[in-house]
Amino acid sequence: MENIKKEELEKLVGIEKFNIFYDIVDEITKLYDTEQIWNNGGKNWTYEYKFRKGGKTLCAFYFKDNTLGFMVIFGKDERNKVEEIRNELSHSVLEIYDTAETFHDGKWVMFNITNNLIIEDLKKLLFIKRKPNRK
């Protein structure tokens, strides 16, 4: 999977979403020292790009026809922390968070990334998952 070409991703999700993907990846790699892994996207997606540290997933991107997804899974304690910062998050992010399904292992929140406006909110949510480990 490591051989996924830039051109292939641009064609799959479109140049605008591809550029947003790299903007967000750039922000994440500035904050976190993680392993980054490409996988196939299972039955619903073409590709998955995961950020992992110590066997735990921080977040993952998902790619399919003209769609860029970004998933974060929140455990019980993390959901309580999200509640504490609700007033700092945009209405659109809260709407996605509130309607996401909660399973036995956490609340699986999938964002459909369409613009860069969500980056600051995503960083706040990632800070709940794990404190940045890069200066």
C-alpha positions as CSV (number, residue, x, y, z in Angstrom):
1,M,0.0,0.0,0.0
2,E,2.9,2.4,0.5
3,N,3.1,2.8,-3.3
4,I,-0.1,4.9,-3.6
5,K,0.7,7.6,-6.0
6,K,-0.2,11.3,-5.5
7,E,-1.8,11.3,-8.9
8,E,-4.0,8.3,-8.0
9,L,-5.3,10.0,-4.8
10,E,-5.9,13.3,-6.7
11,K,-7.9,11.5,-9.3
12,L,-9.9,9.5,-6.6
13,V,-10.9,12.4,-4.3
14,G,-10.2,15.5,-6.4
15,I,-7.3,17.9,-6.2
16,E,-9.0,20.2,-3.6
17,K,-9.7,17.4,-1.1
18,F,-6.2,16.0,-1.8
19,N,-4.7,19.3,-0.9
20,I,-6.8,19.5,2.3
21,F,-5.7,16.0,3.2
22,Y,-2.0,17.1,3.0
23,D,-2.7,20.3,5.0
24,I,-4.3,18.2,7.8
25,V,-1.5,15.6,7.6
26,D,1.1,18.4,7.9
27,E,-0.7,19.8,11.0
28,I,-0.8,16.3,12.6
29,T,2.8,15.5,11.9
30,K,3.9,18.9,13.4
31,L,2.2,17.9,16.6
32,Y,2.6,14.1,16.9
33,D,5.4,11.6,16.3
34,T,3.4,8.7,15.0
35,E,3.6,5.7,12.7
36,Q,1.6,6.4,9.5
37,I,0.1,3.3,7.7
38,W,-1.6,2.9,4.4
39,N,-4.3,0.1,4.2
40,N,-7.0,-0.8,1.9
41,G,-10.2,0.9,2.9
42,G,-12.3,-2.2,3.5
43,K,-15.8,-2.6,1.9
44,N,-16.8,1.0,2.2
45,W,-13.6,2.9,1.2
46,T,-10.8,2.6,-1.3
47,Y,-7.9,3.5,1.1
48,E,-7.2,4.1,4.7
49,Y,-4.3,6.2,6.1
50,K,-3.9,5.7,9.8
51,F,-1.9,7.5,12.5
52,R,-0.8,5.1,15.2
53,K,1.4,5.3,18.3
54,G,2.1,2.5,20.8
55,G,-0.5,0.2,19.1
56,K,-3.3,2.8,19.5
57,T,-4.9,4.7,16.6
58,L,-4.9,8.5,16.9
59,C,-7.1,9.1,13.8
60,A,-7.5,7.9,10.3
61,F,-8.3,9.2,6.8
62,Y,-10.5,7.4,4.4
63,F,-10.6,7.8,0.6
64,K,-13.2,6.9,-2.0
65,D,-14.8,8.4,-5.1
66,N,-14.7,12.2,-4.5
67,T,-14.9,11.7,-0.7
68,L,-12.3,12.3,2.0
69,G,-13.3,11.0,5.4
70,F,-11.5,11.6,8.8
71,M,-12.3,9.4,11.7
72,V,-11.6,9.7,15.4
73,I,-12.9,7.2,18.0
74,F,-13.6,8.6,21.4
75,G,-13.7,6.4,24.5
76,K,-15.9,7.2,27.5
77,D,-13.4,9.5,29.3
78,E,-12.6,11.2,26.0
79,R,-16.4,11.8,25.4
80,N,-16.6,13.6,28.7
81,K,-13.7,15.8,27.7
82,V,-15.4,16.7,24.4
83,E,-18.4,17.8,26.4
84,E,-16.2,20.2,28.3
85,I,-15.1,21.9,25.1
86,R,-18.3,22.0,23.2
87,N,-18.5,25.8,23.2
88,E,-15.1,25.8,21.5
89,L,-16.2,23.7,18.5
90,S,-18.1,24.7,15.4
91,H,-21.8,23.9,15.0
92,S,-21.0,21.6,12.0
93,V,-18.4,19.6,14.0
94,L,-20.8,19.2,16.9
95,E,-23.6,18.1,14.7
96,I,-21.4,15.3,13.2
97,Y,-20.2,14.4,16.7
98,D,-23.7,14.3,18.2
99,T,-25.1,12.1,15.4
100,A,-22.2,9.6,15.4
101,E,-23.0,6.2,16.6
102,T,-21.6,5.0,20.0
103,F,-20.4,1.4,20.1
104,H,-19.1,-0.7,23.1
105,D,-15.6,0.5,22.3
106,G,-16.3,4.1,21.8
107,K,-18.0,6.8,19.7
108,W,-16.9,6.5,16.1
109,V,-17.0,10.0,14.6
110,M,-16.5,10.2,10.8
111,F,-16.1,13.7,9.3
112,N,-16.6,14.3,5.6
113,I,-13.8,16.7,4.9
114,T,-14.8,19.3,2.3
115,N,-12.7,22.4,3.3
116,N,-9.9,23.6,5.5
117,L,-12.2,25.3,8.0
118,I,-12.4,22.2,10.1
119,I,-8.6,21.9,10.8
120,E,-8.6,23.8,14.1
121,D,-11.6,21.8,15.4
122,L,-9.9,18.6,14.5
123,K,-6.8,19.6,16.3
124,K,-8.8,20.3,19.5
125,L,-10.4,16.8,19.2
126,L,-7.0,15.2,18.7
127,F,-5.7,17.0,21.8
128,I,-8.4,15.1,23.7
129,K,-7.2,11.8,22.2
130,R,-3.6,12.4,22.9
131,K,-1.4,15.4,24.0
132,P,1.0,16.5,21.3
133,N,4.4,14.9,21.7
134,R,6.4,17.2,19.5
135,K,7.6,20.7,20.5
